[in-house]
XYZ file of C-alpha atoms in Angstrom:
672
model
C -83.938 0.419 -61.506
C -84.155 0.170 -57.706
C -81.074 -2.015 -57.610
C -79.020 0.500 -59.607
C -80.199 3.312 -57.287
C -79.150 1.372 -54.202
C -75.737 0.690 -55.748
C -75.265 4.414 -56.486
C -76.131 5.329 -52.895
C -73.691 2.725 -51.583
C -70.949 4.135 -53.821
C -71.652 7.694 -52.668
C -71.590 6.580 -49.004
C -68.287 4.754 -49.540
C -66.783 7.805 -51.199
C -67.953 10.059 -48.363
C -66.452 7.719 -45.808
C -63.150 7.641 -47.651
C -63.217 11.424 -48.036
C -63.848 11.849 -44.289
C -61.047 9.426 -43.483
C -58.662 11.306 -45.697
C -59.592 14.825 -44.662
C -60.853 14.575 -41.054
C -59.155 11.535 -39.475
C -56.822 12.347 -36.528
C -54.551 9.641 -37.886
C -51.937 11.098 -40.249
C -51.827 9.418 -43.647
C -48.924 10.128 -45.946
C -47.753 8.613 -49.221
C -44.069 8.554 -50.130
C -42.637 7.631 -53.469
C -39.139 6.468 -54.443
C -36.445 8.235 -52.460
C -38.930 8.637 -49.598
C -40.271 11.836 -51.206
C -43.717 13.111 -50.286
C -46.461 12.463 -52.890
C -49.641 13.025 -50.851
C -50.850 13.769 -47.299
C -54.229 13.964 -45.565
C -55.372 16.944 -43.516
C -53.834 15.746 -40.217
C -50.497 15.183 -41.888
C -50.649 18.585 -43.615
C -51.276 20.206 -40.230
C -48.127 18.595 -38.824
C -46.236 19.779 -41.900
C -47.099 23.357 -41.059
C -50.247 23.716 -43.199
C -48.443 24.145 -46.533
C -48.773 20.975 -48.590
C -47.438 22.545 -51.770
C -44.154 23.500 -50.079
C -43.761 19.968 -48.710
C -44.467 17.923 -51.839
C -41.359 16.361 -53.321
C -39.304 16.720 -50.149
C -37.804 13.659 -48.481
C -38.960 12.168 -45.198
C -35.653 13.140 -43.546
C -36.092 16.767 -44.572
C -39.676 16.942 -43.384
C -39.273 15.128 -40.051
C -35.706 15.168 -38.805
C -35.484 12.681 -35.953
C -34.014 9.433 -34.695
C -35.555 6.003 -35.141
C -36.137 4.693 -31.638
C -36.143 1.049 -32.712
C -32.945 0.017 -34.449
C -34.126 -3.102 -36.251
C -34.581 -1.267 -39.560
C -32.291 0.602 -41.905
C -31.001 3.881 -40.499
C -31.645 5.825 -43.741
C -35.259 6.844 -44.377
C -34.716 6.556 -48.137
C -33.387 3.013 -47.814
C -36.212 2.222 -45.422
C -38.923 3.227 -47.951
C -37.072 1.563 -50.847
C -36.930 -1.702 -48.930
C -40.710 -1.693 -48.453
C -41.251 -0.882 -52.158
C -39.079 -3.823 -53.181
C -40.202 -6.473 -50.696
C -43.807 -5.459 -50.140
C -43.542 -6.494 -46.512
C -45.395 -4.084 -44.217
C -43.634 -2.604 -41.171
C -45.754 -2.094 -38.078
C -45.215 0.204 -35.084
C -41.914 1.953 -35.754
C -41.263 4.728 -33.225
C -39.773 8.028 -34.357
C -38.723 10.926 -32.159
C -38.297 14.373 -33.665
C -39.758 17.848 -34.137
C -42.667 18.642 -36.401
C -42.443 21.765 -38.587
C -45.692 23.015 -37.032
C -44.253 22.818 -33.473
C -40.448 23.028 -33.644
C -39.927 23.653 -29.878
C -41.692 20.500 -28.753
C -40.228 17.099 -29.380
C -42.790 14.531 -30.524
C -42.882 10.770 -30.646
C -44.872 8.962 -33.356
C -45.868 5.354 -33.728
C -45.834 4.672 -37.498
C -46.800 1.742 -39.752
C -45.917 1.384 -43.473
C -47.694 -0.406 -46.357
C -46.817 -0.692 -50.068
C -49.343 0.731 -52.560
C -49.924 -0.911 -55.977
C -51.581 0.478 -59.115
C -54.179 -1.317 -61.214
C -51.494 -3.360 -62.933
C -50.005 -4.467 -59.613
C -46.963 -2.258 -59.907
C -45.651 -0.505 -56.727
C -46.296 3.222 -56.822
C -45.463 4.289 -53.255
C -45.519 3.617 -49.526
C -48.354 4.720 -47.258
C -47.364 5.871 -43.774
C -49.964 5.755 -41.005
C -48.825 7.605 -37.865
C -50.250 8.312 -34.423
C -48.768 10.900 -32.067
C -47.913 8.989 -28.852
C -45.913 11.787 -27.265
C -47.992 12.014 -24.102
C -47.892 8.266 -23.519
C -44.182 8.125 -24.234
C -43.460 11.002 -21.891
C -45.498 9.401 -19.131
C -43.377 6.277 -19.491
C -40.218 8.368 -19.501
C -41.298 10.177 -16.344
C -41.969 6.876 -14.587
C -38.612 5.537 -15.729
C -36.913 8.730 -14.548
C -38.496 8.498 -11.112
C -37.601 4.802 -10.873
C -33.981 5.553 -11.724
C -33.952 8.393 -9.212
C -35.226 6.078 -6.505
C -32.465 3.589 -7.250
C -29.534 5.992 -7.601
C -30.161 9.078 -5.482
C -28.990 8.543 -1.918
C -26.845 5.498 -2.682
C -24.112 7.124 -0.564
C -24.441 9.058 2.675
C -22.728 12.092 1.177
C -24.810 15.201 0.655
C -22.738 16.565 -2.240
C -22.711 13.204 -4.014
C -26.496 13.017 -3.620
C -26.856 16.416 -5.303
C -24.505 15.366 -8.108
C -26.510 12.169 -8.671
C -29.678 14.221 -9.107
C -27.949 16.302 -11.775
C -26.674 13.210 -13.605
C -30.121 11.632 -13.696
C -32.176 14.571 -14.975
C -29.677 15.919 -17.541
C -30.377 15.801 -20.460
C -33.578 13.735 -20.597
C -35.543 16.050 -18.309
C -33.612 19.334 -18.142
C -30.634 20.869 -19.873
C -28.980 21.898 -16.590
C -29.500 21.551 -12.846
C -28.295 23.735 -9.972
C -28.520 22.563 -6.352
C -28.077 24.980 -3.437
C -28.179 23.875 0.209
C -28.174 25.775 3.497
C -24.718 26.112 5.031
C -25.751 24.638 8.397
C -27.191 21.570 6.693
C -23.789 20.871 5.129
C -22.322 20.879 8.643
C -24.857 18.314 9.828
C -26.859 20.731 11.951
C -30.616 20.638 12.319
C -32.385 22.456 9.459
C -33.705 25.930 10.231
C -35.763 28.331 8.106
C -33.540 28.926 5.075
C -32.986 32.380 3.650
C -32.241 33.041 0.003
C -28.868 34.573 0.884
C -27.582 31.748 3.104
C -27.058 28.978 0.549
C -24.041 27.070 -0.762
C -23.808 25.636 -4.286
C -23.297 21.846 -4.083
C -24.027 20.824 -7.689
C -23.817 22.699 -10.990
C -24.230 20.953 -14.339
C -24.364 24.252 -16.223
C -20.711 24.178 -17.221
C -19.439 26.042 -14.142
C -18.200 23.350 -11.721
C -15.843 25.899 -10.174
C -18.859 27.489 -8.464
C -19.450 24.363 -6.410
C -18.704 25.245 -2.809
C -19.320 28.962 -3.240
C -21.914 30.910 -1.296
C -25.066 31.745 -3.245
C -27.372 34.685 -2.552
C -30.740 35.401 -4.213
C -32.404 38.788 -4.031
C -35.475 39.346 -1.911
C -38.588 39.073 -4.066
C -36.904 36.868 -6.663
C -38.539 33.655 -7.839
C -35.955 31.679 -5.887
C -36.725 33.540 -2.681
C -40.475 33.106 -3.210
C -40.010 29.375 -3.759
C -38.068 28.992 -0.501
C -40.459 31.183 1.469
C -43.583 29.509 0.119
C -42.224 25.962 0.126
C -43.510 25.280 -3.400
C -42.234 25.033 -6.951
C -42.041 28.358 -8.783
C -41.442 29.032 -12.465
C -39.508 32.037 -13.686
C -41.974 34.904 -13.768
C -39.989 37.147 -16.120
C -39.329 34.954 -19.149
C -41.007 31.871 -20.559
C -41.038 29.090 -17.915
C -37.722 27.508 -18.883
C -36.486 27.718 -15.292
C -38.205 25.880 -12.481
C -37.287 26.464 -8.824
C -38.214 23.665 -6.426
C -37.396 23.764 -2.684
C -35.866 20.747 -0.935
C -38.297 20.245 1.940
C -38.046 17.835 4.885
C -40.662 17.807 7.643
C -41.972 21.137 6.411
C -38.569 22.867 6.546
C -36.620 23.752 3.375
C -33.040 22.464 3.220
C -32.207 24.235 -0.020
C -33.280 24.836 -3.599
C -33.075 22.961 -6.908
C -33.130 24.917 -10.169
C -34.110 22.976 -13.300
C -33.118 24.759 -16.514
C -34.245 24.232 -20.102
C -32.745 26.065 -23.035
C -34.610 28.510 -25.257
C -35.043 25.842 -27.950
C -36.533 23.383 -25.463
C -40.163 23.038 -24.509
C -41.157 25.072 -21.419
C -41.993 23.245 -18.196
C -45.613 22.147 -17.958
C -47.768 20.951 -15.088
C -46.650 17.346 -15.543
C -43.025 18.464 -15.532
C -43.612 20.405 -12.340
C -45.030 17.320 -10.638
C -41.968 15.311 -11.655
C -39.634 18.046 -10.406
C -41.395 18.152 -7.045
C -41.143 14.358 -6.706
C -37.435 14.417 -7.585
C -36.805 17.212 -5.113
C -38.761 15.418 -2.408
C -36.732 12.222 -2.787
C -33.493 14.170 -2.918
C -34.413 16.123 0.216
C -35.035 12.928 2.202
C -31.682 11.502 1.088
C -29.925 14.764 1.912
C -31.481 14.782 5.358
C -30.243 11.223 5.895
C -26.775 12.352 4.818
C -27.016 15.317 7.182
C -27.989 13.060 10.080
C -25.147 10.697 9.246
C -22.668 13.576 9.096
C -23.872 14.820 12.465
C -23.470 11.378 14.020
C -20.111 10.881 12.322
C -18.911 14.265 13.555
C -20.128 13.467 17.055
C -18.326 10.120 16.911
C -15.097 11.777 15.818
C -15.405 14.422 18.532
C -16.079 11.739 21.121
C -13.169 9.685 19.896
C -10.795 12.649 19.885
C -11.856 13.569 23.404
C -11.229 10.014 24.611
C -7.762 9.712 23.066
C -4.745 11.227 24.890
C -4.382 14.903 24.031
C -0.669 14.677 24.759
C 1.724 12.039 26.010
C 3.345 12.461 29.426
C 7.012 13.413 29.780
C 8.649 10.429 31.489
C 12.142 9.336 32.404
C 11.424 5.828 31.174
C 10.658 6.527 27.501
C 10.543 9.155 24.781
C 7.127 8.650 23.191
C 5.269 9.908 20.112
C 1.998 8.862 18.522
C -0.263 9.243 15.537
C -3.939 8.529 15.039
C -5.170 8.242 11.433
C -8.980 8.329 10.974
C -10.436 6.345 8.107
C -11.247 8.243 4.902
C -14.265 6.076 4.169
C -17.916 6.680 5.101
C -17.618 4.217 7.963
C -17.008 6.957 10.506
C -14.887 7.015 13.632
C -13.273 3.773 14.632
C -12.207 2.269 17.925
C -8.401 2.360 17.743
C -6.606 3.821 20.745
C -3.223 4.110 22.411
C -1.938 5.228 25.791
C 1.204 5.819 27.811
C 0.523 5.233 31.526
C 2.933 6.323 34.303
C 3.320 3.539 36.867
C 4.960 3.165 40.219
C 8.719 2.787 40.465
C 9.313 5.088 37.440
C 7.885 2.329 35.228
C 5.572 2.968 32.297
C 2.639 1.082 30.782
C 2.326 1.009 26.976
C -0.921 -0.005 25.298
C -2.509 -0.029 21.844
C -5.975 -1.434 21.145
C -8.565 -1.790 18.412
C -12.339 -2.120 18.767
C -14.012 -3.796 15.820
C -16.605 -1.564 14.145
C -17.130 2.139 13.556
C -19.371 4.947 14.728
C -20.500 6.196 18.103
C -20.682 2.695 19.570
C -17.086 1.883 18.676
C -15.841 5.247 19.953
C -17.717 4.866 23.237
C -16.434 1.321 23.704
C -12.900 2.488 23.007
C -13.217 5.117 25.730
C -14.504 2.562 28.228
C -11.701 0.121 27.434
C -9.039 2.813 27.727
C -10.425 3.875 31.101
C -10.508 0.279 32.318
C -6.923 -0.326 31.181
C -5.704 2.774 33.027
C -7.589 1.750 36.178
C -6.213 -1.787 36.119
C -2.725 -0.558 35.247
C -2.662 1.723 38.277
C -3.276 -1.392 40.397
C 0.194 -2.502 39.231
C -1.144 -5.679 37.652
C 1.091 -7.745 35.415
C 0.141 -7.525 31.708
C -1.310 -11.038 31.524
C -3.405 -10.495 34.653
C -4.544 -7.096 33.424
C -5.807 -8.573 30.140
C -7.544 -11.401 32.011
C -9.454 -8.962 34.210
C -10.192 -6.728 31.231
C -11.558 -9.733 29.345
C -13.786 -10.644 32.300
C -15.199 -7.129 32.447
C -15.857 -7.036 28.703
C -17.644 -10.378 28.956
C -19.839 -9.063 31.785
C -20.731 -5.966 29.776
C -21.709 -8.104 26.787
C -23.863 -10.323 28.994
C -25.589 -7.320 30.558
C -26.428 -5.962 27.108
C -27.938 -9.289 26.063
C -30.058 -9.411 29.222
C -31.258 -5.854 28.605
C -31.934 -6.635 24.939
C -29.683 -3.847 23.638
C -27.163 -4.118 20.852
C -25.228 -1.034 22.034
C -21.505 -0.689 22.232
C -20.252 -4.145 23.113
C -16.524 -4.664 22.765
C -16.731 -8.181 21.345
C -13.868 -8.499 18.913
C -11.664 -5.853 20.537
C -7.927 -6.536 20.506
C -5.183 -5.147 22.705
C -1.466 -5.406 23.472
C -0.133 -4.173 26.805
C 3.406 -3.926 28.128
C 5.249 -2.559 31.165
C 8.803 -1.229 30.947
C 11.040 -0.734 34.007
C 13.878 1.773 33.370
C 15.698 0.680 36.529
C 16.104 -2.961 35.478
C 15.614 -2.325 31.709
C 13.161 -5.214 31.545
C 9.738 -5.237 29.939
C 6.776 -7.589 30.227
C 4.152 -8.004 27.489
C 0.842 -9.747 26.805
C -1.482 -9.643 23.801
C -5.201 -10.242 23.256
C -5.488 -11.064 19.549
C -3.363 -8.058 18.572
C -0.292 -7.736 16.313
C 2.964 -7.894 18.261
C 5.066 -4.729 18.642
C 8.198 -4.183 16.583
C 11.474 -3.831 18.472
C 14.806 -2.378 17.355
C 17.632 -2.871 19.862
C 20.665 -0.541 19.540
C 22.883 -1.935 16.793
C 20.527 -4.892 16.429
C 18.118 -6.045 13.694
C 14.457 -5.170 13.448
C 12.267 -7.862 14.963
C 8.725 -8.422 16.182
C 8.103 -9.672 19.699
C 7.074 -13.304 19.898
C 4.211 -13.115 22.350
C 2.072 -16.058 23.448
C -1.190 -15.875 21.482
C -4.265 -14.754 23.386
C -7.918 -14.498 22.293
C -9.509 -11.125 21.507
C -11.328 -9.500 24.388
C -14.837 -10.706 25.069
C -14.777 -13.887 22.961
C -13.695 -16.466 25.525
C -12.095 -17.166 28.886
C -8.808 -18.695 27.782
C -5.811 -17.624 29.885
C -3.359 -14.954 28.790
C 0.373 -15.425 29.102
C 3.096 -12.829 29.536
C 6.550 -12.638 28.025
C 9.579 -10.816 29.449
C 12.027 -8.998 27.177
C 15.131 -7.060 28.181
C 15.399 -3.723 26.377
C 18.658 -1.850 26.331
C 18.572 1.918 26.702
C 17.855 3.521 23.335
C 15.757 0.628 22.023
C 12.785 1.396 19.784
C 9.400 -0.164 20.489
C 6.619 0.381 17.941
C 3.016 -0.521 18.781
C 0.337 -0.263 16.075
C -3.081 -1.435 14.943
C -3.735 -3.487 11.817
C -5.114 -0.438 9.979
C -1.540 0.825 9.645
C -0.028 -2.270 8.026
C -3.085 -3.057 5.895
C -3.615 0.500 4.654
C -2.946 -0.295 1.002
C -5.254 -3.288 0.948
C -2.387 -5.769 0.793
C -1.635 -8.619 3.130
C -0.415 -7.840 6.618
C 2.950 -9.472 5.883
C 3.634 -6.886 3.171
C 2.800 -4.054 5.570
C 4.976 -5.540 8.325
C 7.840 -5.800 5.866
C 7.526 -2.139 4.885
C 7.345 -1.142 8.553
C 10.521 -3.113 9.303
C 12.266 -1.448 6.342
C 11.416 2.052 7.602
C 12.581 1.214 11.125
C 15.834 -0.196 9.808
C 16.570 2.859 7.680
C 15.396 5.548 10.120
C 16.302 3.974 13.452
C 18.288 7.033 14.527
C 15.381 9.462 14.159
C 13.465 10.886 17.075
C 10.209 9.200 18.040
C 8.106 11.978 16.557
C 10.031 12.107 13.283
C 9.917 8.328 13.055
C 6.118 8.437 13.443
C 5.904 10.856 10.524
C 8.175 8.711 8.361
C 6.209 5.542 9.083
C 2.923 7.219 8.200
C 4.372 8.708 4.999
C 5.615 5.302 3.838
C 2.756 3.042 4.903
C -0.208 5.409 4.509
C 0.658 7.863 1.714
C -2.901 8.550 0.557
C -6.183 7.067 1.754
C -6.788 5.134 4.965
C -9.308 2.335 4.514
C -9.474 1.693 8.257
C -8.472 3.908 11.128
C -4.979 3.281 12.486
C -3.104 4.016 15.707
C 0.685 4.221 16.039
C 2.784 4.536 19.203
C 6.590 4.823 18.955
C 8.727 4.849 22.121
C 12.478 4.959 22.642
C 13.483 3.443 25.955
C 15.631 5.147 28.533
C 17.416 3.703 31.568
C 17.860 5.216 35.007
C 21.447 6.088 35.793
C 23.106 4.007 38.509
C 23.411 7.181 40.560
C 19.591 7.490 40.540
C 18.957 4.114 42.205
C 20.106 2.829 45.599
C 19.185 -0.718 46.634
C 19.899 -2.874 49.706
C 18.971 -6.392 50.786
C 18.233 -6.748 54.491
C 17.786 -9.872 56.631
C 14.495 -10.255 58.488
C 15.808 -8.815 61.780
C 13.976 -6.093 63.764
C 17.311 -4.765 64.959
C 18.146 -3.648 61.408
C 15.253 -1.201 61.108
C 17.399 1.587 62.545
C 20.189 0.677 60.120
C 17.722 0.899 57.197
C 16.680 4.395 58.307
C 20.284 5.489 58.541
C 21.216 4.170 55.065
C 18.243 5.912 53.523
C 19.102 9.213 55.219
C 22.743 9.011 54.086
C 21.633 8.392 50.491
C 19.354 11.431 50.551
C 22.273 13.569 51.735
C 24.310 12.373 48.753
C 21.431 13.312 46.475
C 21.036 16.684 48.112
C 17.547 15.848 49.385
C 18.123 16.576 53.047
C 14.675 18.166 53.327
C 13.056 14.782 52.690
C 15.177 12.849 55.175
C 12.768 12.980 58.137
C 9.718 11.837 56.165
C 11.721 9.170 54.336
C 13.061 7.723 57.573
C 9.505 7.389 58.912
C 8.360 5.695 55.697
C 11.328 3.301 55.634
C 10.878 2.475 59.313
C 7.179 1.651 58.903
C 7.484 -0.369 55.687
C 10.522 -2.375 56.803
C 8.936 -3.075 60.192
C 5.748 -4.362 58.525
C 7.786 -6.578 56.203
C 9.732 -8.078 59.117
C 6.567 -8.578 61.172
C 4.339 -10.120 58.493
C 6.773 -11.766 56.056
C 9.765 -14.088 56.056
C 13.026 -14.178 54.183
C 15.212 -11.310 52.989
C 13.738 -7.834 52.546
C 14.602 -5.475 49.695
C 14.873 -1.719 50.146
C 15.220 0.550 47.102
C 15.279 4.320 46.695
C 14.754 5.863 43.249
C 15.367 9.508 42.448
C 13.328 10.300 39.362
C 10.793 13.066 38.884
C 9.849 12.197 42.445
C 11.473 10.282 45.285
C 10.288 6.676 45.412
C 10.792 4.362 48.353
C 10.162 0.632 47.809
C 10.213 -2.280 50.241
C 9.875 -5.833 48.868
C 9.258 -9.156 50.589
C 8.310 -12.714 49.684
C 4.675 -12.606 50.874
C 1.574 -11.864 48.784
C -0.599 -10.625 51.614
C -1.916 -7.140 50.955
C -1.642 -4.493 53.708
C -4.253 -1.782 54.063
C -4.418 1.521 55.850
C -7.037 1.934 58.568
C -8.040 4.184 61.426
C -6.791 2.681 64.694
C -8.840 2.939 67.866
C -7.781 5.062 70.838
C -6.900 1.984 72.873
C -4.917 0.263 70.096
C -1.123 0.332 70.207
C -0.581 -0.280 66.459
C -2.365 -0.040 63.125
C -1.444 3.545 62.369
C 1.686 2.988 60.275
C 0.261 2.788 56.747
C -2.230 5.517 57.532
C 0.703 7.740 58.500
C 2.561 6.775 55.293
C -0.478 7.736 53.255
C -0.642 11.119 55.001
C 3.047 11.917 54.597
C 3.450 10.913 50.931
C 1.677 11.821 47.703
C 0.951 8.249 46.604
C 1.470 4.746 47.889
C 0.474 1.292 46.780
C 1.297 -2.364 46.346
C 2.372 -4.300 43.299
C 2.750 -8.045 43.076
C 5.422 -10.162 41.464
C 5.850 -13.930 41.126
C 8.317 -13.825 44.016
C 6.256 -11.644 46.352
C 5.137 -8.037 46.621
C 6.511 -4.506 46.743
C 5.045 -1.665 48.789
C 5.974 1.737 47.451
C 5.525 5.338 48.492
C 6.197 8.457 46.425
C 7.185 11.963 47.554
C 7.441 15.137 45.505
C 10.931 16.551 45.119
C 11.619 19.960 46.699
C 11.053 22.915 44.400
C 14.471 24.401 43.426
C-alpha cells in the first residue's frame, strides 16, 4: 500500500512539473501540424500571439509570425520546413527568425528556435514542436557592435567633410534609422576653427530622406526647438512633441559643437531607446572627429593653395623678346597644392630667362619649397649666369638645404626630387641656351618648320647628386614657338608620357598660328579636358627679334686713342635714334667702360648699343676678371669710374661668356 501511495505522489509531482512547464515557462512551446498550422501553444507562446489562442489555432506559421529566416540552410517556405521535419524526423536546432509578434507589432524581434517531431502511441508523426527563446536584446547588442565597427572602418576614409557625412548616412540606414540628416556650421565647411554654433547658422551636408537637392542649402532651426536645445546643451535630445522617433545628436569636438545629426525612424518603427541613444552618441562622436580632421585638412590645403598662388607670377612681364602666356592647373585630387612653377625673367641686354619647374610632393611643404626655388632661380638669373651654371649652383644650394634639415632632424620642405628646365633667349642674336635638371624638354615650332622637342643633355634632378649640367644652344627665328611644361600636363589622362607628348605636338602643329594665350587655352582643352591627377604648369612663348635699327655694334682695337672715337660713335647713334638727351651720360659710360677694358684686358673690344624699352650700353672683352665699384680715397687718382656709372644709370652688371665677359649699363628712355 505504501508503494502505491509513493507512486501516486510521484505521478502527481510529474504532472505538476509538466503543467508548470507548459503554462509558466518563459520558453515558448508551440505545436504545428501538417501545413505548419498551429495545433497548440503554451502560455508564453499565447502571450506572443496576442493572448487569443482560439483566434490563432489553425493558422499557418507564416501568417502568425511573418519574418525572414536569418539562416538560409533550410527551406524558405515555413510549410515545407515543417513538412520536412515530419517526414525525416531529424530535429533542427537553433534557427534564427526575425519578425514582428502580433502582441508587439512595432518592435522587431529575433527568436532562436529548435524543432522536434512528435509521435503518437503507435509511433506515427502527429506534429512538430517548436521551442523558441527571444534573443532580441542579444542580437541587437551584436548588431550595435557590428554597426560601430563598420563605422570605425568606413567613416573618415577620405578627408572630405561632405563624404564623411554621406558615409554616416550610408552606414546607419536602414539597419539603425530610416533616415539621417547631417547639418554642419558654415565656417567649419570653410576649414575655419569651430565656434559656438547657432541653430540658424547650419548647412545641410547629407540628407538620406529622399531630398538630396537640399544638400548645400542653409538650415535654420527655431529657438527653443529640440534641435536648438541639443546644440546649446551639447547632448542628444529626442523629439519632445511626438513619440521619440527623431533623435538629435550634436557633433562635438573638444567641447565645441560642429553641427547636428538627426536620426529618424518612421511611425511603424520602434522608438529610440537608451541603448539606441548611446549608439547615436558614439556614431556622432566618431563622425565629429573625422569631420574635424577633414576641416583641418581643408584649412591646410587652402593655406597651401593660397601660398602657392602668392608665390607664382601674378602676371607675366611685357617684353620685346617674347610674347608669353601661361596656365597653372591645380590637381583635383585630395593631395593638395603641388610644387609646379613657371617664370619669365627679364635679363640684361633685352634677353629673357624662361623657366618651368616641378617639386615632388604636395601640401604646404611643396608650395614653400617651390617658392624658395623660384626665388633662387630669379636671384641666380639676375647674376647673368649661363643655364648650366645656374642649375649647378641651384643644385648645390638645394643639397645644402637638405643637409641642414638632416642635421636639425626636421623633415620639412626639402626639394629632393625637384626638376627644372631653364633657358635664356637673346632677341638681338636670336640664339637661346638651355639646360635641364631631370625635366621634360621644351617643344619648339620654328616658322614653317615641324614640331620638335629640344634635345638637351640629360641632367640629374635637383638635390640628388653633384653630376655636372650641360647647356645646349639653339637658334630661334623670330616668330618661333617655345612651349615649356611639367609632366602633369602630358600625363593628365593617366597614359604614358609619349602619348601626351604626341597630343601636344598635334595641337602645336594645328594651332601654330594662334596667339600665345589662345594656344595655352587650346593645349589645356585638348590635354586636360576634365580632371587633373597632378598639378601642371604650362608656359608658351613666341619669340621676337630686335630690328636691325634697334642695335648698333662696333669692334674696337685695344688702343687708348680710340676711346674718344667710341664716345663720338655712340653720340652719333643716339642722335639718329632721337635720344639726344641721353648723349652726355652715354658718352661718360662708354668712356669709362671702354677705358677699363683697354686697361685690364687684351684683344679686340666690342661696343654695342641697344634701344629697347631702355637704352643699353654693353662693352665686351676677352677677360673674365670681374670689376667692382668702390669708394676711392681723396688722394687716389682713379677708382671712381664704375661708381660713377652706377650713379648715372639705373642698373649695371657683368655677365660672362665662354669667350670673356660683358659689362652693361641700362638707362631709362626719356618720357615722351
